[in-house]
């Protein structure tokens, strides 16, 4: 049972240290959030799961980590400077600005007036200046998608790795969009992260690869604990397609505020490599692209048999990290009523996503022998490298269990008098079943190693 409201998720995120409003001390910065101690772990785990599935478990994808600051020309030739806009209206009464397609009933959500200007395009890119001189030549942008630098690095990667088609380049990183109306917590923000793959294929095989990637990505979201009943596939109609796309499927998820896009999977054809390449005329580019006198590289692949150069087509699965975090939190959140009538809040996260994998609790926080044994166990398990192991010194085991249920810790180990005085065993308590078993400390590495590696490939 997912969270009942966005408010519950927001409250949990703040209370337990997942997500905070950025710059809150000074009134905040709208559409910008910080990830706290548990949020950073969850986010890193989600990104690591994506990287494992997209790079390590395949043999046809390379990674990239490129700069955020982007030469203006990249975003001119990509089409973003001219077309990366949302329609904006002003309220003539209260002067608020809104995204025209987010208005209900043609009225200002702030003051209710219907005295609005005609929609006009507002470019979403954050413009900045590189170096101390402010003129047209120093203008740069914060990237609005990680994809463009994958295209502009295409030749470097091909030359460095000798890859042939089909192959992909994956990247996880920040993107920036000056959204007119950021909203719904971390769903629509101005600074966010994307997990993007550009998968380069022979023209003509693109539609088949597009279908393959749609299925791969749906499967992956299910493996992150997303209930398929809350996932939908939306074929974007031709009039709504981005300027580079021949066809796009959006993976839609039922967020607490409604069904919205979690990931887009586009067939970008040869539009981007074609736009950024030199020698356009000789390359038989299918997409209609502007002439490019500025590029100094040919972004194409040579067919070894015929010797001809051809610009590959691109299939692009592009997922939002922040939306992914919101979706997995929403899926995992549940409030259970126990037999004694009390309730407990549980984050039933998949083990590979849990911010804390194991909490080690001493029964008595002032007992030297128990504390020393608990700390030693923590250190030994931490060294196994499957994720964060925490020493939890609350002194109240029941409260410790509840706290860890609420943040999704799959296993709690309790060190007590029996551990140090009798048989060196600990209590292993399972988050989901609340079942407790005793296990020898010597068996713990194998037990927890097995527990977490079982879901490691997710
Ligand atoms: N390179 C293609 C691209 O950027 P997009 O549909 O504009 O396509 C891809 O963005 C994904 O990035 C979206 O599905 C969403 O998950 C995430 N995203 C886009 N804008 C966002 C925003 N303002 N806040 C949070 N996530 C966003």
Tab-separated table of C-alpha atoms and ligand atoms in Angstrom:
chain	number	residue	atom	x	y	z
A	1	UNK	CA	0.000	0.000	0.000
A	2	UNK	CA	1.731	3.234	-1.082
A	3	UNK	CA	1.663	6.527	0.819
A	4	UNK	CA	-1.745	8.111	1.048
A	5	UNK	CA	-0.660	11.664	0.445
A	6	UNK	CA	2.304	13.731	-0.630
A	7	UNK	CA	2.141	15.447	2.786
A	8	UNK	CA	2.914	12.173	4.553
A	9	UNK	CA	5.951	11.600	2.353
A	10	UNK	CA	7.179	15.173	2.745
A	11	UNK	CA	6.786	14.918	6.535
A	12	UNK	CA	8.684	11.616	6.680
A	13	UNK	CA	11.436	12.981	4.436
A	14	UNK	CA	11.975	15.976	6.684
A	15	UNK	CA	11.575	14.157	10.010
A	16	UNK	CA	13.991	11.366	9.177
A	17	UNK	CA	16.479	13.309	7.092
A	18	UNK	CA	15.786	12.273	3.510
A	19	UNK	CA	15.055	15.611	1.835
A	20	UNK	CA	15.194	19.232	3.003
A	21	UNK	CA	14.165	22.490	1.351
A	22	UNK	CA	17.368	24.087	0.032
A	23	UNK	CA	18.504	27.379	1.614
A	24	UNK	CA	15.681	27.033	4.145
A	25	UNK	CA	17.509	29.204	6.691
A	26	UNK	CA	16.922	32.151	4.374
A	27	UNK	CA	13.404	31.365	3.264
A	28	UNK	CA	14.325	28.628	0.773
A	29	UNK	CA	14.842	28.614	-2.964
A	30	UNK	CA	11.783	27.514	-4.889
A	31	UNK	CA	12.147	24.265	-6.794
A	32	UNK	CA	15.483	23.375	-5.196
A	33	UNK	CA	16.016	20.631	-2.592
A	34	UNK	CA	18.866	19.125	-0.588
A	35	UNK	CA	19.205	15.433	0.217
A	36	UNK	CA	19.950	14.656	3.872
A	37	UNK	CA	21.872	11.750	5.466
A	38	UNK	CA	19.370	9.074	4.441
A	39	UNK	CA	18.303	10.738	1.193
A	40	UNK	CA	21.815	10.775	-0.183
A	41	UNK	CA	22.162	7.048	0.525
A	42	UNK	CA	18.830	6.219	-1.123
A	43	UNK	CA	19.606	8.385	-4.128
A	44	UNK	CA	23.097	6.912	-4.507
A	45	UNK	CA	21.655	3.399	-4.247
A	46	UNK	CA	19.106	4.112	-6.986
A	47	UNK	CA	21.780	5.567	-9.257
A	48	UNK	CA	24.081	2.613	-8.530
A	49	UNK	CA	21.281	0.158	-9.405
A	50	UNK	CA	20.770	1.969	-12.711
A	51	UNK	CA	24.509	1.973	-13.461
A	52	UNK	CA	24.763	-1.749	-12.651
A	53	UNK	CA	21.890	-2.596	-14.971
A	54	UNK	CA	22.866	-0.251	-17.801
A	55	UNK	CA	26.660	-0.507	-17.776
A	56	UNK	CA	28.043	-3.424	-15.733
A	57	UNK	CA	25.485	-6.087	-16.592
A	58	UNK	CA	25.650	-5.319	-20.327
A	59	UNK	CA	28.560	-5.599	-22.645
A	60	UNK	CA	27.571	-2.851	-25.033
A	61	UNK	CA	27.520	0.340	-22.933
A	62	UNK	CA	30.280	2.740	-21.848
A	63	UNK	CA	30.027	5.372	-19.119
A	64	UNK	CA	30.619	9.124	-19.173
A	65	UNK	CA	30.734	11.954	-16.654
A	66	UNK	CA	30.763	15.259	-18.497
A	67	UNK	CA	30.706	18.928	-17.496
A	68	UNK	CA	27.559	20.789	-16.514
A	69	UNK	CA	28.705	24.107	-17.984
A	70	UNK	CA	28.034	23.923	-21.701
A	71	UNK	CA	29.272	25.933	-24.666
A	72	UNK	CA	26.380	27.968	-26.030
A	73	UNK	CA	26.895	26.570	-29.542
A	74	UNK	CA	26.112	23.029	-28.355
A	75	UNK	CA	22.678	24.188	-27.282
A	76	UNK	CA	22.181	26.316	-30.353
A	77	UNK	CA	22.826	23.427	-32.738
A	78	UNK	CA	20.862	20.997	-30.546
A	79	UNK	CA	17.810	23.234	-31.010
A	80	UNK	CA	17.453	24.056	-27.312
A	81	UNK	CA	18.113	27.765	-27.604
A	82	UNK	CA	15.333	28.148	-30.145
A	83	UNK	CA	12.783	25.599	-28.952
A	84	UNK	CA	13.321	24.493	-25.343
A	85	UNK	CA	10.427	26.566	-24.051
A	86	UNK	CA	7.206	26.282	-22.091
A	87	UNK	CA	4.215	28.556	-22.693
A	88	UNK	CA	4.007	31.259	-20.004
A	89	UNK	CA	1.177	33.648	-19.077
A	90	UNK	CA	1.116	36.633	-16.691
A	91	UNK	CA	-1.795	37.466	-14.428
A	92	UNK	CA	-2.559	41.161	-14.999
A	93	UNK	CA	-4.173	41.428	-11.558
A	94	UNK	CA	-1.516	40.026	-9.196
A	95	UNK	CA	1.446	39.808	-11.637
A	96	UNK	CA	2.049	36.109	-10.926
A	97	UNK	CA	3.455	34.022	-13.800
A	98	UNK	CA	2.180	30.571	-14.711
A	99	UNK	CA	2.788	27.776	-17.139
A	100	UNK	CA	-0.201	28.085	-19.479
A	101	UNK	CA	-0.744	24.338	-19.845
A	102	UNK	CA	-0.865	23.898	-16.039
A	103	UNK	CA	-3.761	26.317	-15.514
A	104	UNK	CA	-7.169	24.966	-14.651
A	105	UNK	CA	-10.201	26.825	-16.010
A	106	UNK	CA	-8.071	29.635	-17.458
A	107	UNK	CA	-7.790	31.387	-14.075
A	108	UNK	CA	-4.854	32.577	-11.993
A	109	UNK	CA	-4.324	29.993	-9.203
A	110	UNK	CA	-3.196	32.791	-6.850
A	111	UNK	CA	-5.928	35.446	-7.126
A	112	UNK	CA	-8.554	33.720	-9.289
A	113	UNK	CA	-8.542	36.406	-12.003
A	114	UNK	CA	-9.113	35.429	-15.626
A	115	UNK	CA	-7.326	38.561	-16.830
A	116	UNK	CA	-4.282	36.730	-18.228
A	117	UNK	CA	-1.897	37.612	-21.042
A	118	UNK	CA	-1.640	35.469	-24.163
A	119	UNK	CA	0.837	32.569	-23.703
A	120	UNK	CA	4.373	33.308	-24.880
A	121	UNK	CA	7.403	30.981	-25.010
A	122	UNK	CA	9.738	31.048	-22.019
A	123	UNK	CA	13.139	29.389	-22.480
A	124	UNK	CA	13.879	27.010	-19.601
A	125	UNK	CA	17.668	27.069	-19.780
A	126	UNK	CA	19.783	28.704	-17.065
A	127	UNK	CA	22.176	31.084	-18.747
A	128	UNK	CA	25.460	32.030	-17.114
A	129	UNK	CA	28.748	33.625	-17.991
A	130	UNK	CA	32.160	31.996	-18.082
A	131	UNK	CA	35.111	34.157	-17.051
A	132	UNK	CA	35.226	37.775	-15.896
A	133	UNK	CA	34.155	39.470	-19.129
A	134	UNK	CA	30.439	39.664	-19.707
A	135	UNK	CA	29.655	39.660	-23.410
A	136	UNK	CA	28.071	37.393	-26.009
A	137	UNK	CA	31.189	35.246	-26.315
A	138	UNK	CA	31.229	34.417	-22.586
A	139	UNK	CA	27.635	33.206	-22.464
A	140	UNK	CA	27.248	29.553	-21.459
A	141	UNK	CA	24.405	27.387	-20.174
A	142	UNK	CA	23.896	24.949	-17.339
A	143	UNK	CA	22.945	21.821	-19.263
A	144	UNK	CA	19.178	21.185	-19.505
A	145	UNK	CA	19.776	17.456	-20.179
A	146	UNK	CA	22.872	15.277	-19.806
A	147	UNK	CA	22.318	13.916	-23.311
A	148	UNK	CA	23.960	16.671	-25.348
A	149	UNK	CA	27.434	16.034	-23.968
A	150	UNK	CA	27.036	12.347	-24.788
A	151	UNK	CA	26.509	13.388	-28.411
A	152	UNK	CA	29.384	15.873	-28.412
A	153	UNK	CA	31.701	13.210	-26.903
A	154	UNK	CA	30.557	10.543	-29.362
A	155	UNK	CA	33.716	10.609	-31.463
A	156	UNK	CA	36.020	10.602	-28.413
A	157	UNK	CA	34.298	7.524	-27.012
A	158	UNK	CA	34.297	5.681	-30.338
A	159	UNK	CA	37.983	6.460	-30.905
A	160	UNK	CA	38.919	5.484	-27.341
A	161	UNK	CA	36.983	2.216	-27.238
A	162	UNK	CA	36.663	1.089	-30.887
A	163	UNK	CA	32.975	0.376	-30.317
A	164	UNK	CA	30.849	-0.724	-33.267
A	165	UNK	CA	27.064	-0.447	-33.540
A	166	UNK	CA	24.958	-1.124	-31.602
A	167	UNK	CA	26.394	0.370	-28.431
A	168	UNK	CA	25.464	2.944	-25.827
A	169	UNK	CA	26.894	5.712	-23.664
A	170	UNK	CA	25.422	6.148	-20.181
A	171	UNK	CA	25.569	9.129	-17.910
A	172	UNK	CA	24.112	10.113	-14.540
A	173	UNK	CA	24.275	13.745	-13.532
A	174	UNK	CA	22.711	17.083	-12.793
A	175	UNK	CA	20.468	18.967	-15.198
A	176	UNK	CA	18.910	22.394	-14.738
A	177	UNK	CA	15.634	23.852	-15.962
A	178	UNK	CA	14.167	27.155	-14.923
A	179	UNK	CA	10.685	25.677	-14.535
A	180	UNK	CA	7.985	28.372	-14.528
A	181	UNK	CA	6.032	26.619	-11.779
A	182	UNK	CA	8.094	24.008	-9.910
A	183	UNK	CA	5.797	21.910	-7.739
A	184	UNK	CA	4.894	18.640	-6.096
A	185	UNK	CA	7.948	18.367	-3.860
A	186	UNK	CA	10.878	16.773	-5.740
A	187	UNK	CA	8.734	15.912	-8.766
A	188	UNK	CA	9.198	19.132	-10.739
A	189	UNK	CA	12.298	21.024	-9.660
A	190	UNK	CA	14.784	23.433	-11.145
A	191	UNK	CA	17.907	21.429	-10.283
A	192	UNK	CA	17.633	17.663	-10.668
A	193	UNK	CA	19.499	14.577	-11.781
A	194	UNK	CA	18.987	12.419	-14.816
A	195	UNK	CA	20.054	8.863	-15.653
A	196	UNK	CA	20.389	8.854	-19.417
A	197	UNK	CA	21.458	6.297	-21.956
A	198	UNK	CA	22.049	7.160	-25.599
A	199	UNK	CA	21.988	3.852	-27.453
A	200	UNK	CA	23.372	4.131	-30.977
A	201	UNK	CA	21.965	1.747	-33.575
A	202	UNK	CA	21.950	1.100	-37.316
A	203	UNK	CA	19.229	3.137	-39.002
A	204	UNK	CA	16.444	0.714	-39.825
A	205	UNK	CA	16.889	-1.245	-36.583
A	206	UNK	CA	15.787	1.726	-34.475
A	207	UNK	CA	12.123	0.783	-34.051
A	208	UNK	CA	12.963	-2.702	-32.831
A	209	UNK	CA	15.530	-1.334	-30.380
A	210	UNK	CA	13.015	1.235	-29.198
A	211	UNK	CA	10.585	-1.534	-28.231
A	212	UNK	CA	13.382	-3.496	-26.553
A	213	UNK	CA	14.378	-0.529	-24.425
A	214	UNK	CA	10.804	0.212	-23.378
A	215	UNK	CA	10.501	-3.342	-22.019
A	216	UNK	CA	13.951	-3.218	-20.362
A	217	UNK	CA	13.111	-0.019	-18.584
A	218	UNK	CA	9.681	-1.176	-17.384
A	219	UNK	CA	11.337	-4.314	-15.996
A	220	UNK	CA	13.980	-2.252	-14.243
A	221	UNK	CA	11.430	-0.041	-12.480
A	222	UNK	CA	9.619	-3.182	-11.308
A	223	UNK	CA	12.881	-4.459	-9.886
A	224	UNK	CA	13.144	-1.237	-7.851
A	225	UNK	CA	9.912	-2.228	-6.115
A	226	UNK	CA	7.451	-0.290	-8.279
A	227	UNK	CA	4.082	-2.035	-8.523
A	228	UNK	CA	3.316	-2.603	-12.249
A	229	UNK	CA	-0.281	-1.598	-11.509
A	230	UNK	CA	0.919	1.928	-10.875
A	231	UNK	CA	2.987	2.078	-14.080
A	232	UNK	CA	1.526	3.020	-17.450
A	233	UNK	CA	3.018	3.442	-20.880
A	234	UNK	CA	1.988	6.572	-22.771
A	235	UNK	CA	2.708	6.969	-26.456
A	236	UNK	CA	3.362	10.672	-26.927
A	237	UNK	CA	1.151	11.958	-29.779
A	238	UNK	CA	2.980	13.472	-32.787
A	239	UNK	CA	1.945	17.049	-31.941
A	240	UNK	CA	3.520	16.752	-28.455
A	241	UNK	CA	6.847	15.207	-29.517
A	242	UNK	CA	10.085	17.047	-28.692
A	243	UNK	CA	11.775	18.634	-31.707
A	244	UNK	CA	14.308	15.770	-31.947
A	245	UNK	CA	11.955	12.823	-31.579
A	246	UNK	CA	10.412	10.514	-34.147
A	247	UNK	CA	8.550	8.567	-31.427
A	248	UNK	CA	8.501	8.679	-27.626
A	249	UNK	CA	7.022	6.429	-24.961
A	250	UNK	CA	6.678	7.898	-21.502
A	251	UNK	CA	6.769	5.604	-18.507
A	252	UNK	CA	4.034	7.098	-16.334
A	253	UNK	CA	3.732	6.452	-12.617
A	254	UNK	CA	0.831	7.072	-10.262
A	255	UNK	CA	2.519	9.604	-7.948
A	256	UNK	CA	0.592	10.854	-4.894
A	257	UNK	CA	-0.425	13.955	-6.904
A	258	UNK	CA	-1.477	12.082	-10.051
A	259	UNK	CA	-0.228	10.017	-12.992
A	260	UNK	CA	2.858	11.718	-14.434
A	261	UNK	CA	6.075	11.017	-16.328
A	262	UNK	CA	8.810	9.067	-14.566
A	263	UNK	CA	10.962	8.383	-17.618
A	264	UNK	CA	10.873	9.177	-21.326
A	265	UNK	CA	12.127	6.718	-23.956
A	266	UNK	CA	12.656	8.505	-27.259
A	267	UNK	CA	13.760	7.586	-30.750
A	268	UNK	CA	15.952	10.621	-31.469
A	269	UNK	CA	16.893	9.313	-34.928
A	270	UNK	CA	20.097	10.897	-36.297
A	271	UNK	CA	18.919	14.360	-35.278
A	272	UNK	CA	21.522	15.119	-32.599
A	273	UNK	CA	24.647	13.558	-34.089
A	274	UNK	CA	23.531	15.012	-37.421
A	275	UNK	CA	23.133	18.500	-35.921
A	276	UNK	CA	26.572	18.481	-34.287
A	277	UNK	CA	28.534	16.951	-37.151
A	278	UNK	CA	30.669	18.408	-39.896
A	279	UNK	CA	30.477	17.067	-43.465
A	280	UNK	CA	26.696	16.876	-43.114
A	281	UNK	CA	26.096	16.753	-46.859
A	282	UNK	CA	28.109	13.583	-47.388
A	283	UNK	CA	26.543	11.644	-44.515
A	284	UNK	CA	22.985	11.018	-45.713
A	285	UNK	CA	21.372	12.380	-42.563
A	286	UNK	CA	17.654	11.580	-42.421
A	287	UNK	CA	16.542	14.225	-39.925
A	288	UNK	CA	16.171	17.771	-41.100
A	289	UNK	CA	19.027	19.614	-39.381
A	290	UNK	CA	20.586	23.037	-39.701
A	291	UNK	CA	23.866	23.415	-41.553
A	292	UNK	CA	26.777	23.356	-39.141
A	293	UNK	CA	29.839	25.396	-40.101
A	294	UNK	CA	31.149	25.354	-36.497
A	295	UNK	CA	31.647	21.659	-35.706
A	296	UNK	CA	35.157	20.279	-36.135
A	297	UNK	CA	34.326	16.551	-36.016
A	298	UNK	CA	32.440	13.998	-38.034
A	299	UNK	CA	30.022	12.264	-35.655
A	300	UNK	CA	29.539	9.146	-37.714
A	301	UNK	CA	30.583	5.491	-37.835
A	302	UNK	CA	32.386	3.888	-40.730
A	303	UNK	CA	30.944	0.702	-42.130
A	304	UNK	CA	33.896	-1.686	-42.215
A	305	UNK	CA	32.679	-3.555	-45.300
A	306	UNK	CA	31.544	-0.736	-47.573
A	307	UNK	CA	33.860	1.920	-46.125
A	308	UNK	CA	31.011	4.448	-46.117
A	309	UNK	CA	30.249	6.759	-43.194
A	310	UNK	CA	26.803	6.810	-41.636
A	311	UNK	CA	25.262	8.728	-38.743
A	312	UNK	CA	23.692	6.227	-36.315
A	313	UNK	CA	20.177	6.514	-34.951
A	314	UNK	CA	19.740	6.938	-31.195
A	315	UNK	CA	17.329	5.371	-28.729
A	316	UNK	CA	17.276	7.309	-25.466
A	317	UNK	CA	15.865	6.032	-22.163
A	318	UNK	CA	16.002	9.114	-19.903
A	319	UNK	CA	14.927	8.787	-16.278
A	320	UNK	CA	14.742	11.366	-13.506
A	321	UNK	CA	16.590	10.408	-10.330
A	322	UNK	CA	14.477	12.660	-8.093
A	323	UNK	CA	11.241	11.343	-9.574
A	324	UNK	CA	12.618	7.838	-9.084
A	325	UNK	CA	13.346	8.568	-5.421
A	326	UNK	CA	9.808	9.923	-4.984
A	327	UNK	CA	8.313	6.852	-6.670
A	328	UNK	CA	10.260	4.281	-4.634
A	329	UNK	CA	9.504	6.158	-1.398
A	330	UNK	CA	5.829	6.255	-2.304
A	331	UNK	CA	5.794	2.531	-3.076
A	332	UNK	CA	7.657	1.584	0.068
A	333	UNK	CA	5.704	3.668	2.589
A	334	UNK	CA	3.085	1.868	4.628
A	335	UNK	CA	1.426	2.210	8.025
A	336	UNK	CA	0.559	-1.116	9.651
A	337	UNK	CA	-1.791	-1.815	12.512
A	338	UNK	CA	-0.288	-4.374	14.872
A	339	UNK	CA	-2.095	-7.051	16.905
A	340	UNK	CA	-2.011	-4.896	20.035
A	341	UNK	CA	-3.762	-2.061	18.195
A	342	UNK	CA	-0.689	0.176	17.870
A	343	UNK	CA	0.642	1.246	14.489
A	344	UNK	CA	4.062	1.186	12.914
A	345	UNK	CA	5.315	3.061	9.858
A	346	UNK	CA	7.461	0.969	7.559
A	347	UNK	CA	9.484	1.811	4.477
A	348	UNK	CA	9.497	-1.539	2.724
A	349	UNK	CA	12.339	-0.560	0.392
A	350	UNK	CA	14.082	-3.246	-1.640
A	351	UNK	CA	17.241	-4.186	0.316
A	352	UNK	CA	19.568	-2.811	-2.390
A	353	UNK	CA	17.914	0.620	-2.072
A	354	UNK	CA	17.755	0.812	1.740
A	355	UNK	CA	19.857	3.743	3.042
A	356	UNK	CA	21.023	1.710	6.038
A	357	UNK	CA	21.455	-2.005	5.401
A	358	UNK	CA	22.049	-3.181	8.954
A	359	UNK	CA	21.707	-1.423	12.299
A	360	UNK	CA	23.640	-2.814	15.240
A	361	UNK	CA	21.980	-2.038	18.585
A	362	UNK	CA	23.530	-2.559	22.023
A	363	UNK	CA	20.960	-3.616	24.639
A	364	UNK	CA	22.640	-1.324	27.190
A	365	UNK	CA	24.374	1.761	25.937
A	366	UNK	CA	26.496	2.173	29.056
A	367	UNK	CA	27.706	-1.399	29.295
A	368	UNK	CA	31.323	-1.488	28.200
A	369	UNK	CA	31.379	-5.131	27.088
A	370	UNK	CA	28.128	-4.929	25.094
A	371	UNK	CA	29.085	-1.625	23.470
A	372	UNK	CA	32.538	-2.894	22.514
A	373	UNK	CA	31.106	-6.091	20.983
A	374	UNK	CA	28.439	-4.134	19.080
A	375	UNK	CA	31.006	-1.705	17.703
A	376	UNK	CA	33.283	-4.539	16.628
A	377	UNK	CA	30.425	-6.312	14.830
A	378	UNK	CA	29.469	-3.084	13.056
A	379	UNK	CA	33.018	-2.572	11.884
A	380	UNK	CA	33.369	-6.118	10.616
A	381	UNK	CA	30.099	-6.001	8.676
A	382	UNK	CA	30.831	-2.553	7.282
A	383	UNK	CA	34.096	-3.846	5.865
A	384	UNK	CA	32.178	-6.358	3.707
A	385	UNK	CA	31.206	-3.437	1.470
A	386	UNK	CA	27.509	-4.138	0.750
A	387	UNK	CA	26.380	-0.745	2.072
A	388	UNK	CA	26.024	1.294	5.217
A	389	UNK	CA	26.063	-0.450	8.603
A	390	UNK	CA	25.088	1.792	11.503
A	391	UNK	CA	25.772	1.589	15.235
A	392	UNK	CA	22.526	2.762	16.864
A	393	UNK	CA	22.944	3.906	20.412
A	394	UNK	CA	19.393	4.799	21.516
A	395	UNK	CA	19.414	2.509	24.547
A	396	UNK	CA	15.805	1.523	23.839
A	397	UNK	CA	15.617	-1.476	21.550
A	398	UNK	CA	11.886	-1.140	20.795
A	399	UNK	CA	12.283	2.487	19.748
A	400	UNK	CA	15.369	1.594	17.730
A	401	UNK	CA	13.403	-1.029	15.789
A	402	UNK	CA	10.569	1.444	15.087
A	403	UNK	CA	12.988	4.099	13.932
A	404	UNK	CA	14.670	1.682	11.567
A	405	UNK	CA	11.331	0.367	10.266
A	406	UNK	CA	10.476	3.930	9.362
A	407	UNK	CA	13.671	4.506	7.389
A	408	UNK	CA	13.627	1.088	5.742
A	409	UNK	CA	16.551	-0.718	7.434
A	410	UNK	CA	16.052	-4.391	6.493
A	411	UNK	CA	18.004	-5.958	9.389
A	412	UNK	CA	18.601	-4.939	13.015
A	413	UNK	CA	21.104	-6.855	15.149
A	414	UNK	CA	20.886	-6.635	18.914
A	415	UNK	CA	23.869	-7.337	21.122
A	416	UNK	CA	22.918	-8.325	24.682
A	417	UNK	CA	24.222	-10.124	27.792
A	418	UNK	CA	23.852	-13.524	26.141
A	419	UNK	CA	26.184	-12.310	23.396
A	420	UNK	CA	29.032	-11.413	25.695
A	421	UNK	CA	28.478	-13.805	28.602
A	422	UNK	CA	27.249	-16.996	26.970
A	423	UNK	CA	27.496	-17.854	23.312
A	424	UNK	CA	28.459	-14.852	21.135
A	425	UNK	CA	25.102	-14.866	19.334
A	426	UNK	CA	22.981	-11.827	18.430
A	427	UNK	CA	19.302	-11.271	17.714
A	428	UNK	CA	18.599	-10.713	14.032
A	429	UNK	CA	15.337	-8.851	13.530
A	430	UNK	CA	13.650	-8.655	10.121
A	431	UNK	CA	11.991	-5.345	9.161
A	432	UNK	CA	9.095	-6.820	7.209
A	433	UNK	CA	8.107	-9.830	9.318
A	434	UNK	CA	9.446	-8.481	12.643
A	435	UNK	CA	10.617	-12.079	13.222
A	436	UNK	CA	13.632	-12.432	15.511
A	437	UNK	CA	16.160	-15.227	15.343
A	438	UNK	CA	19.473	-15.812	17.099
A	439	UNK	CA	22.567	-16.218	15.032
A	440	UNK	CA	26.218	-16.754	15.894
A	441	UNK	CA	28.354	-13.671	15.236
A	442	UNK	CA	30.693	-15.909	13.242
A	443	UNK	CA	27.828	-16.647	10.831
A	444	UNK	CA	26.830	-13.011	10.311
A	445	UNK	CA	29.122	-12.145	7.392
A	446	UNK	CA	27.815	-15.070	5.338
A	447	UNK	CA	24.207	-14.399	6.373
A	448	UNK	CA	24.075	-10.668	5.625
A	449	UNK	CA	26.352	-11.032	2.598
A	450	UNK	CA	23.912	-13.551	1.130
A	451	UNK	CA	20.905	-11.430	2.148
A	452	UNK	CA	22.136	-8.356	0.293
A	453	UNK	CA	23.802	-9.992	-2.685
A	454	UNK	CA	20.545	-11.764	-3.533
A	455	UNK	CA	19.088	-8.415	-4.633
A	456	UNK	CA	22.305	-6.754	-5.734
A	457	UNK	CA	21.619	-7.037	-9.447
A	458	UNK	CA	18.344	-5.175	-9.208
B	1	LIG	N1	17.247	13.889	-22.710
B	1	LIG	C1	15.845	13.783	-22.785
B	1	LIG	C2	15.148	14.520	-21.744
B	1	LIG	O1	15.730	15.288	-21.016
B	1	LIG	P1	12.810	14.873	-20.656
B	1	LIG	O2	11.534	14.088	-20.837
B	1	LIG	O3	12.730	16.339	-20.799
B	1	LIG	O4	13.817	14.247	-21.709
B	1	LIG	C3	13.764	13.191	-18.940
B	1	LIG	O5	13.450	14.514	-19.256
B	1	LIG	C4	13.409	12.891	-17.490
B	1	LIG	O6	14.023	13.853	-16.631
B	1	LIG	C5	11.909	13.005	-17.194
B	1	LIG	O7	11.223	11.810	-17.505
B	1	LIG	C6	11.916	13.276	-15.706
B	1	LIG	O8	12.029	12.063	-14.984
B	1	LIG	C7	13.190	14.084	-15.515
B	1	LIG	N2	12.854	15.526	-15.417
B	1	LIG	C8	12.659	16.380	-16.425
B	1	LIG	N3	12.374	17.618	-15.960
B	1	LIG	C9	12.393	17.526	-14.616
B	1	LIG	C10	12.169	18.459	-13.551
B	1	LIG	N4	11.919	19.749	-13.778
B	1	LIG	N5	12.264	18.017	-12.280
B	1	LIG	C11	12.559	16.715	-12.018
B	1	LIG	N6	12.773	15.800	-12.983
B	1	LIG	C12	12.693	16.191	-14.262
